[in-house]
CSV table of N, CA and C in Angstrom, one decimal:
chain,number,residue,atom,x,y,z
H,1,GLN,N,-0.5,40.6,11.8
H,1,GLN,CA,-1.9,40.4,11.6
H,1,GLN,C,-2.5,39.4,12.7
H,2,VAL,N,-1.6,38.6,13.2
H,2,VAL,CA,-2.0,37.7,14.3
H,2,VAL,C,-2.2,38.4,15.6
H,3,ARG,N,-3.3,38.3,16.3
H,3,ARG,CA,-3.5,39.0,17.5
H,3,ARG,C,-4.0,38.0,18.6
H,4,LEU,N,-3.4,38.2,19.8
H,4,LEU,CA,-3.7,37.4,21.0
H,4,LEU,C,-4.3,38.4,22.0
H,5,VAL,N,-5.4,38.1,22.6
H,5,VAL,CA,-6.0,39.0,23.6
H,5,VAL,C,-6.3,38.2,24.8
H,6,GLU,N,-5.7,38.7,25.9
H,6,GLU,CA,-6.0,38.1,27.3
H,6,GLU,C,-7.1,38.8,28.0
H,7,SER,N,-7.7,38.1,28.9
H,7,SER,CA,-8.6,38.7,29.8
H,7,SER,C,-8.7,37.9,31.1
H,8,GLY,N,-9.3,38.5,32.2
H,8,GLY,CA,-9.4,37.8,33.4
H,8,GLY,C,-8.5,38.2,34.5
H,9,GLY,N,-7.6,39.1,34.3
H,9,GLY,CA,-6.7,39.6,35.3
H,9,GLY,C,-7.4,40.5,36.3
H,10,GLY,N,-6.8,40.8,37.4
H,10,GLY,CA,-7.4,41.6,38.4
H,10,GLY,C,-6.7,41.5,39.7
H,11,SER,N,-7.3,41.9,40.8
H,11,SER,CA,-6.8,41.9,42.2
H,11,SER,C,-7.5,40.8,43.0
H,12,VAL,N,-6.7,40.1,43.8
H,12,VAL,CA,-7.3,39.0,44.5
H,12,VAL,C,-6.5,38.8,45.8
H,13,GLN,N,-7.2,38.4,46.9
H,13,GLN,CA,-6.5,38.1,48.1
H,13,GLN,C,-5.6,36.8,48.1
H,14,ALA,N,-4.6,36.8,48.8
H,14,ALA,CA,-3.8,35.6,48.9
H,14,ALA,C,-4.6,34.4,49.3
H,15,GLY,N,-4.4,33.3,48.6
H,15,GLY,CA,-5.2,32.1,48.7
H,15,GLY,C,-6.4,32.0,47.8
H,16,GLY,N,-6.6,33.0,47.1
H,16,GLY,CA,-7.8,33.0,46.2
H,16,GLY,C,-7.4,32.5,44.8
H,17,SER,N,-8.3,32.7,43.9
H,17,SER,CA,-8.2,32.1,42.5
H,17,SER,C,-8.6,33.1,41.4
H,18,LEU,N,-8.0,33.0,40.3
H,18,LEU,CA,-8.4,33.7,39.1
H,18,LEU,C,-8.3,32.8,37.9
H,19,ARG,N,-9.0,33.1,36.8
H,19,ARG,CA,-8.9,32.4,35.6
H,19,ARG,C,-8.7,33.3,34.5
H,20,LEU,N,-7.5,33.2,33.8
H,20,LEU,CA,-7.2,34.0,32.6
H,20,LEU,C,-7.6,33.3,31.3
H,21,SER,N,-8.0,34.1,30.4
H,21,SER,CA,-8.5,33.6,29.1
H,21,SER,C,-7.6,34.2,28.0
H,22,CYS,N,-7.4,33.5,26.9
H,22,CYS,CA,-6.7,34.0,25.7
H,22,CYS,C,-7.4,33.5,24.4
H,23,THR,N,-7.6,34.5,23.5
H,23,THR,CA,-8.2,34.1,22.2
H,23,THR,C,-7.3,34.7,21.1
H,24,VAL,N,-7.2,33.9,20.0
H,24,VAL,CA,-6.4,34.2,18.9
H,24,VAL,C,-7.2,34.6,17.7
H,25,SER,N,-6.8,35.6,17.0
H,25,SER,CA,-7.5,36.0,15.7
H,25,SER,C,-6.4,36.3,14.7
H,26,GLY,N,-6.8,36.1,13.4
H,26,GLY,CA,-5.9,36.4,12.3
H,26,GLY,C,-4.9,35.3,11.9
H,27,TYR,N,-5.1,34.1,12.5
H,27,TYR,CA,-4.2,33.0,12.1
H,27,TYR,C,-5.1,32.0,11.5
H,28,THR,N,-4.8,31.6,10.2
H,28,THR,CA,-5.6,30.7,9.4
H,28,THR,C,-4.8,29.5,8.9
H,29,MET,N,-3.7,29.2,9.4
H,29,MET,CA,-2.8,28.2,8.9
H,29,MET,C,-2.8,26.9,9.7
H,30,GLY,N,-3.7,26.8,10.6
H,30,GLY,CA,-3.8,25.5,11.4
H,30,GLY,C,-3.8,25.8,12.9
H,31,THR,N,-3.5,24.8,13.7
H,31,THR,CA,-3.6,24.8,15.1
H,31,THR,C,-2.2,25.3,15.7
H,32,LEU,N,-2.4,26.1,16.7
H,32,LEU,CA,-1.2,26.6,17.5
H,32,LEU,C,-1.1,26.0,18.8
H,33,CYS,N,0.1,25.8,19.3
H,33,CYS,CA,0.3,25.4,20.7
H,33,CYS,C,0.2,26.7,21.5
H,34,MET,N,-0.3,26.6,22.7
H,34,MET,CA,-0.5,27.8,23.5
H,34,MET,C,0.3,27.8,24.8
H,35,GLY,N,0.5,29.0,25.4
H,35,GLY,CA,1.3,29.0,26.6
H,35,GLY,C,1.1,30.3,27.3
H,36,TRP,N,1.7,30.4,28.5
H,36,TRP,CA,1.6,31.6,29.3
H,36,TRP,C,3.0,32.0,29.9
H,37,PHE,N,3.3,33.2,29.9
H,37,PHE,CA,4.5,33.8,30.5
H,37,PHE,C,4.0,34.8,31.6
H,38,ARG,N,4.9,35.2,32.5
H,38,ARG,CA,4.6,36.3,33.4
H,38,ARG,C,5.9,37.1,33.6
H,39,GLN,N,5.7,38.4,34.0
H,39,GLN,CA,6.8,39.3,34.2
H,39,GLN,C,6.4,40.2,35.4
H,40,ALA,N,7.2,40.2,36.4
H,40,ALA,CA,7.1,41.1,37.5
H,40,ALA,C,8.0,42.3,37.2
H,41,PRO,N,7.7,43.5,37.8
H,41,PRO,CA,8.5,44.7,37.6
H,41,PRO,C,10.0,44.5,37.9
H,42,GLY,N,10.9,44.9,37.0
H,42,GLY,CA,12.3,44.7,37.2
H,42,GLY,C,12.8,43.3,37.0
H,43,GLU,N,12.0,42.4,36.6
H,43,GLU,CA,12.4,41.0,36.4
H,43,GLU,C,12.2,40.6,34.9
H,44,ALA,N,12.9,39.5,34.6
H,44,ALA,CA,12.8,39.0,33.2
H,44,ALA,C,11.4,38.3,33.0
H,45,ARG,N,11.0,38.2,31.8
H,45,ARG,CA,9.8,37.5,31.5
H,45,ARG,C,10.0,36.0,31.6
H,46,LYS,N,9.2,35.3,32.3
H,46,LYS,CA,9.4,33.9,32.6
H,46,LYS,C,8.2,33.0,32.1
H,47,TRP,N,8.6,31.9,31.5
H,47,TRP,CA,7.6,30.9,31.1
H,47,TRP,C,7.0,30.2,32.3
H,48,ILE,N,5.7,30.0,32.3
H,48,ILE,CA,5.1,29.3,33.4
H,48,ILE,C,4.2,28.1,33.0
H,49,ALA,N,3.7,28.1,31.8
H,49,ALA,CA,2.8,27.0,31.4
H,49,ALA,C,2.7,26.9,29.9
H,50,GLY,N,2.5,25.7,29.4
H,50,GLY,CA,2.3,25.5,28.0
H,50,GLY,C,1.4,24.2,27.8
H,51,ILE,N,0.8,24.2,26.6
H,51,ILE,CA,-0.1,23.1,26.2
H,51,ILE,C,0.1,22.8,24.7
H,52,SER,N,0.0,21.5,24.4
H,52,SER,CA,0.2,21.1,23.0
H,52,SER,C,-0.9,21.4,22.1
H,53,LYS,N,-0.8,21.2,20.8
H,53,LYS,CA,-1.8,21.5,19.9
H,53,LYS,C,-3.1,20.7,20.1
H,54,ARG,N,-2.9,19.4,20.5
H,54,ARG,CA,-4.0,18.5,20.7
H,54,ARG,C,-4.6,18.7,22.1
H,55,GLY,N,-3.8,19.4,23.0
H,55,GLY,CA,-4.3,19.6,24.4
H,55,GLY,C,-4.1,18.4,25.3
H,56,ASP,N,-3.3,17.4,24.8
H,56,ASP,CA,-3.1,16.2,25.6
H,56,ASP,C,-1.8,16.2,26.4
H,57,ASP,N,-1.0,17.2,26.2
H,57,ASP,CA,0.3,17.4,26.9
H,57,ASP,C,0.3,18.8,27.5
H,58,THR,N,0.6,18.9,28.8
H,58,THR,CA,0.7,20.2,29.5
H,58,THR,C,2.1,20.2,30.2
H,59,TYR,N,2.6,21.4,30.4
H,59,TYR,CA,3.9,21.7,31.0
H,59,TYR,C,3.8,22.9,31.9
H,60,TYR,N,4.5,22.8,33.0
H,60,TYR,CA,4.5,23.8,34.0
H,60,TYR,C,5.8,24.1,34.6
H,61,HIS,N,6.1,25.4,34.9
H,61,HIS,CA,7.2,25.8,35.7
H,61,HIS,C,7.0,25.3,37.1
H,62,ASP,N,8.1,24.9,37.8
H,62,ASP,CA,8.0,24.4,39.2
H,62,ASP,C,7.3,25.4,40.1
H,63,ALA,N,7.4,26.7,39.9
H,63,ALA,CA,6.8,27.7,40.7
H,63,ALA,C,5.3,27.6,40.8
H,64,VAL,N,4.7,27.1,39.7
H,64,VAL,CA,3.2,27.1,39.6
H,64,VAL,C,2.6,25.7,39.5
H,65,GLU,N,3.4,24.7,39.3
H,65,GLU,CA,2.9,23.3,39.2
H,65,GLU,C,2.1,22.9,40.4
H,66,GLY,N,1.0,22.3,40.2
H,66,GLY,CA,0.1,21.9,41.3
H,66,GLY,C,-0.9,23.0,41.7
H,67,ARG,N,-0.7,24.2,41.3
H,67,ARG,CA,-1.6,25.3,41.6
H,67,ARG,C,-2.3,25.9,40.4
H,68,PHE,N,-1.6,25.9,39.3
H,68,PHE,CA,-2.1,26.4,38.0
H,68,PHE,C,-2.5,25.3,37.1
H,69,THR,N,-3.5,25.5,36.3
H,69,THR,CA,-3.9,24.5,35.3
H,69,THR,C,-4.1,25.2,33.9
H,70,ILE,N,-3.4,24.8,32.9
H,70,ILE,CA,-3.6,25.3,31.6
H,70,ILE,C,-4.5,24.4,30.8
H,71,SER,N,-5.4,24.9,30.0
H,71,SER,CA,-6.3,24.1,29.2
H,71,SER,C,-6.6,24.8,27.9
H,72,ARG,N,-7.0,24.1,26.9
H,72,ARG,CA,-7.5,24.7,25.6
H,72,ARG,C,-9.0,24.9,25.7
H,73,GLY,N,-9.4,25.9,25.0
H,73,GLY,CA,-10.8,26.2,25.0
H,73,GLY,C,-11.5,25.4,23.9
H,74,GLY,N,-12.9,25.5,23.9
H,74,GLY,CA,-13.6,24.8,22.8
H,74,GLY,C,-13.4,25.4,21.5
H,75,ALA,N,-13.1,26.7,21.4
H,75,ALA,CA,-12.7,27.3,20.1
H,75,ALA,C,-11.3,27.0,19.8
H,76,LYS,N,-11.0,26.9,18.5
H,76,LYS,CA,-9.6,26.6,18.0
H,76,LYS,C,-8.7,27.8,18.4
H,77,ASN,N,-7.5,27.4,18.9
H,77,ASN,CA,-6.5,28.4,19.3
H,77,ASN,C,-7.0,29.3,20.4
H,78,SER,N,-7.6,28.8,21.4
H,78,SER,CA,-7.9,29.6,22.6
H,78,SER,C,-7.3,28.8,23.8
H,79,ALA,N,-7.1,29.5,24.9
H,79,ALA,CA,-6.5,28.8,26.1
H,79,ALA,C,-7.0,29.5,27.3
H,80,PHE,N,-6.9,28.8,28.4
H,80,PHE,CA,-7.2,29.3,29.7
H,80,PHE,C,-6.1,29.0,30.7
H,81,LEU,N,-5.9,29.8,31.7
H,81,LEU,CA,-5.0,29.5,32.8
H,81,LEU,C,-5.8,29.7,34.1
H,82,LYS,N,-6.1,28.5,34.8
H,82,LYS,CA,-6.8,28.6,36.1
H,82,LYS,C,-5.7,28.6,37.1
H,83,MET,N,-5.8,29.6,38.0
H,83,MET,CA,-4.8,29.9,39.0
H,83,MET,C,-5.4,29.8,40.4
H,84,ASP,N,-4.9,28.8,41.1
H,84,ASP,CA,-5.5,28.6,42.5
H,84,ASP,C,-4.4,28.8,43.5
H,85,ARG,N,-4.8,29.0,44.8
H,85,ARG,CA,-3.9,29.2,45.9
H,85,ARG,C,-2.9,30.3,45.6
H,86,LEU,N,-3.3,31.4,45.1
H,86,LEU,CA,-2.4,32.5,44.7
H,86,LEU,C,-1.7,33.1,45.9
H,87,ASN,N,-0.5,33.5,45.7
H,87,ASN,CA,0.3,34.2,46.7
H,87,ASN,C,0.9,35.4,46.1
H,88,ALA,N,1.6,36.2,47.0
H,88,ALA,CA,2.2,37.5,46.5
H,88,ALA,C,3.2,37.3,45.4
H,89,ASP,N,3.9,36.2,45.4
H,89,ASP,CA,4.9,36.0,44.4
H,89,ASP,C,4.3,35.8,43.0
H,90,ASP,N,3.0,35.6,42.9
H,90,ASP,CA,2.3,35.4,41.6
H,90,ASP,C,1.9,36.8,41.0
H,91,SER,N,2.1,37.9,41.7
H,91,SER,CA,1.8,39.2,41.2
H,91,SER,C,2.7,39.5,40.0
H,92,ALA,N,2.1,39.8,38.9
H,92,ALA,CA,2.9,40.0,37.7
H,92,ALA,C,1.9,40.4,36.5
H,93,THR,N,2.5,40.8,35.4
H,93,THR,CA,1.8,40.9,34.2
H,93,THR,C,1.9,39.5,33.5
H,94,TYR,N,0.7,39.0,33.1
H,94,TYR,CA,0.6,37.7,32.5
H,94,TYR,C,0.4,37.8,31.0
H,95,TYR,N,1.2,37.1,30.2
H,95,TYR,CA,1.1,37.2,28.7
H,95,TYR,C,0.8,35.8,28.1
H,96,CYS,N,-0.2,35.8,27.2
H,96,CYS,CA,-0.5,34.7,26.4
H,96,CYS,C,0.5,34.6,25.3
H,97,VAL,N,0.9,33.4,24.9
H,97,VAL,CA,1.8,33.1,23.9
H,97,VAL,C,1.3,32.0,23.0
H,98,ALA,N,1.5,32.1,21.7
H,98,ALA,CA,1.2,31.0,20.8
H,98,ALA,C,2.4,30.7,19.8
H,99,ARG,N,2.5,29.5,19.4
H,99,ARG,CA,3.6,29.0,18.5
H,99,ARG,C,3.0,28.1,17.5
H,100,ALA,N,3.5,28.2,16.3
H,100,ALA,CA,3.0,27.3,15.2
H,100,ALA,C,3.8,26.0,15.2
H,101,ALA,N,5.0,26.0,15.7
H,101,ALA,CA,5.9,24.8,15.7
H,101,ALA,C,6.8,24.9,16.9
H,102,GLY,N,7.4,23.8,17.3
H,102,GLY,CA,8.3,23.7,18.4
H,102,GLY,C,7.6,23.9,19.7
H,103,CYS,N,6.8,23.0,20.1
H,103,CYS,CA,5.8,23.2,21.2
H,103,CYS,C,6.1,22.3,22.4
H,104,ILE,N,7.3,21.7,22.5
H,104,ILE,CA,7.6,20.9,23.6
H,104,ILE,C,8.3,21.8,24.7
H,105,LEU,N,8.5,21.3,25.8
H,105,LEU,CA,8.9,22.0,27.0
H,105,LEU,C,10.1,23.0,26.7
H,106,GLN,N,11.2,22.5,26.1
H,106,GLN,CA,12.3,23.4,25.9
H,106,GLN,C,12.2,24.4,24.9
H,107,ASP,N,11.1,24.4,24.1
H,107,ASP,CA,10.8,25.4,23.1
H,107,ASP,C,10.2,26.7,23.6
H,108,TRP,N,9.7,26.7,24.9
H,108,TRP,CA,9.1,27.9,25.4
H,108,TRP,C,10.1,28.8,26.0
H,109,ARG,N,10.6,29.7,25.2
H,109,ARG,CA,11.6,30.7,25.6
H,109,ARG,C,11.1,32.1,25.3
H,110,ALA,N,11.3,33.0,26.2
H,110,ALA,CA,10.8,34.4,26.1
H,110,ALA,C,11.4,35.1,24.9
H,111,ASP,N,12.6,34.7,24.4
H,111,ASP,CA,13.3,35.4,23.3
H,111,ASP,C,13.1,34.7,22.0
H,112,SER,N,12.3,33.7,21.9
H,112,SER,CA,12.0,33.0,20.7
H,112,SER,C,11.4,33.9,19.6
H,113,LYS,N,11.9,33.8,18.4
H,113,LYS,CA,11.3,34.6,17.3
H,113,LYS,C,10.1,34.0,16.8
H,114,ASN,N,9.7,32.8,17.2
H,114,ASN,CA,8.5,32.1,16.7
H,114,ASN,C,7.3,32.4,17.6
H,115,ASN,N,7.4,33.2,18.6
H,115,ASN,CA,6.3,33.5,19.5
H,115,ASN,C,5.4,34.6,19.0
H,116,TYR,N,4.1,34.3,19.1
H,116,TYR,CA,3.1,35.4,19.0
H,116,TYR,C,2.7,35.7,20.4
H,117,TRP,N,2.7,37.1,20.7
H,117,TRP,CA,2.4,37.6,22.0
H,117,TRP,C,1.1,38.3,22.2
H,118,GLY,N,0.5,38.1,23.3
H,118,GLY,CA,-0.6,39.0,23.7
H,118,GLY,C,-0.1,40.2,24.4
H,119,GLN,N,-1.1,41.1,24.7
H,119,GLN,CA,-0.7,42.4,25.2
H,119,GLN,C,-0.4,42.4,26.7
H,120,GLY,N,-0.9,41.3,27.4
H,120,GLY,CA,-0.7,41.2,28.8
H,120,GLY,C,-1.9,41.6,29.6
H,121,THR,N,-2.0,40.9,30.8
H,121,THR,CA,-3.1,41.3,31.7
H,121,THR,C,-2.5,41.2,33.1
H,122,GLN,N,-2.8,42.2,33.9
H,122,GLN,CA,-2.2,42.4,35.3
H,122,GLN,C,-2.9,41.5,36.3
H,123,VAL,N,-2.1,40.9,37.1
H,123,VAL,CA,-2.6,40.1,38.2
H,123,VAL,C,-1.9,40.6,39.5
H,124,THR,N,-2.7,41.0,40.5
H,124,THR,CA,-2.2,41.5,41.7
H,124,THR,C,-2.7,40.7,42.9
H,125,VAL,N,-1.9,40.1,43.7
H,125,VAL,CA,-2.3,39.3,44.8
H,125,VAL,C,-1.9,40.0,46.1
H,126,SER,N,-2.8,40.3,47.0
H,126,SER,CA,-2.6,40.9,48.3
H,126,SER,C,-2.3,39.9,49.3
H,127,ALA,N,-1.2,40.0,50.0
H,127,ALA,CA,-0.8,39.1,51.0
H,127,ALA,C,-1.6,39.3,52.3
């Protein structure tokens, strides 16, 4: 019954920017921590960013730190991912993820049974 919906994907030239959005519906039991994964064709799904329930702690994979910024939206259990200075290695399907518990850095695993997943949005960067 919990649904996460991403938006904002598309095609962009290398060096450009995109902002992804994620909204959650069907969850009525409190605040969720939010995050983002991405998956390129033939590769494993990889965690890239997370944010705490209060929004005061953020975490990033080394591949995107300094270029991507995760934030919580004004609405409860919503999130954004601002992506700057994009390059071809950033081309992937991006997935919004939410968790009710276990929201510190080491808890963000693709195979976690506690993850709620969005359907994904495609990002293509032209070199």
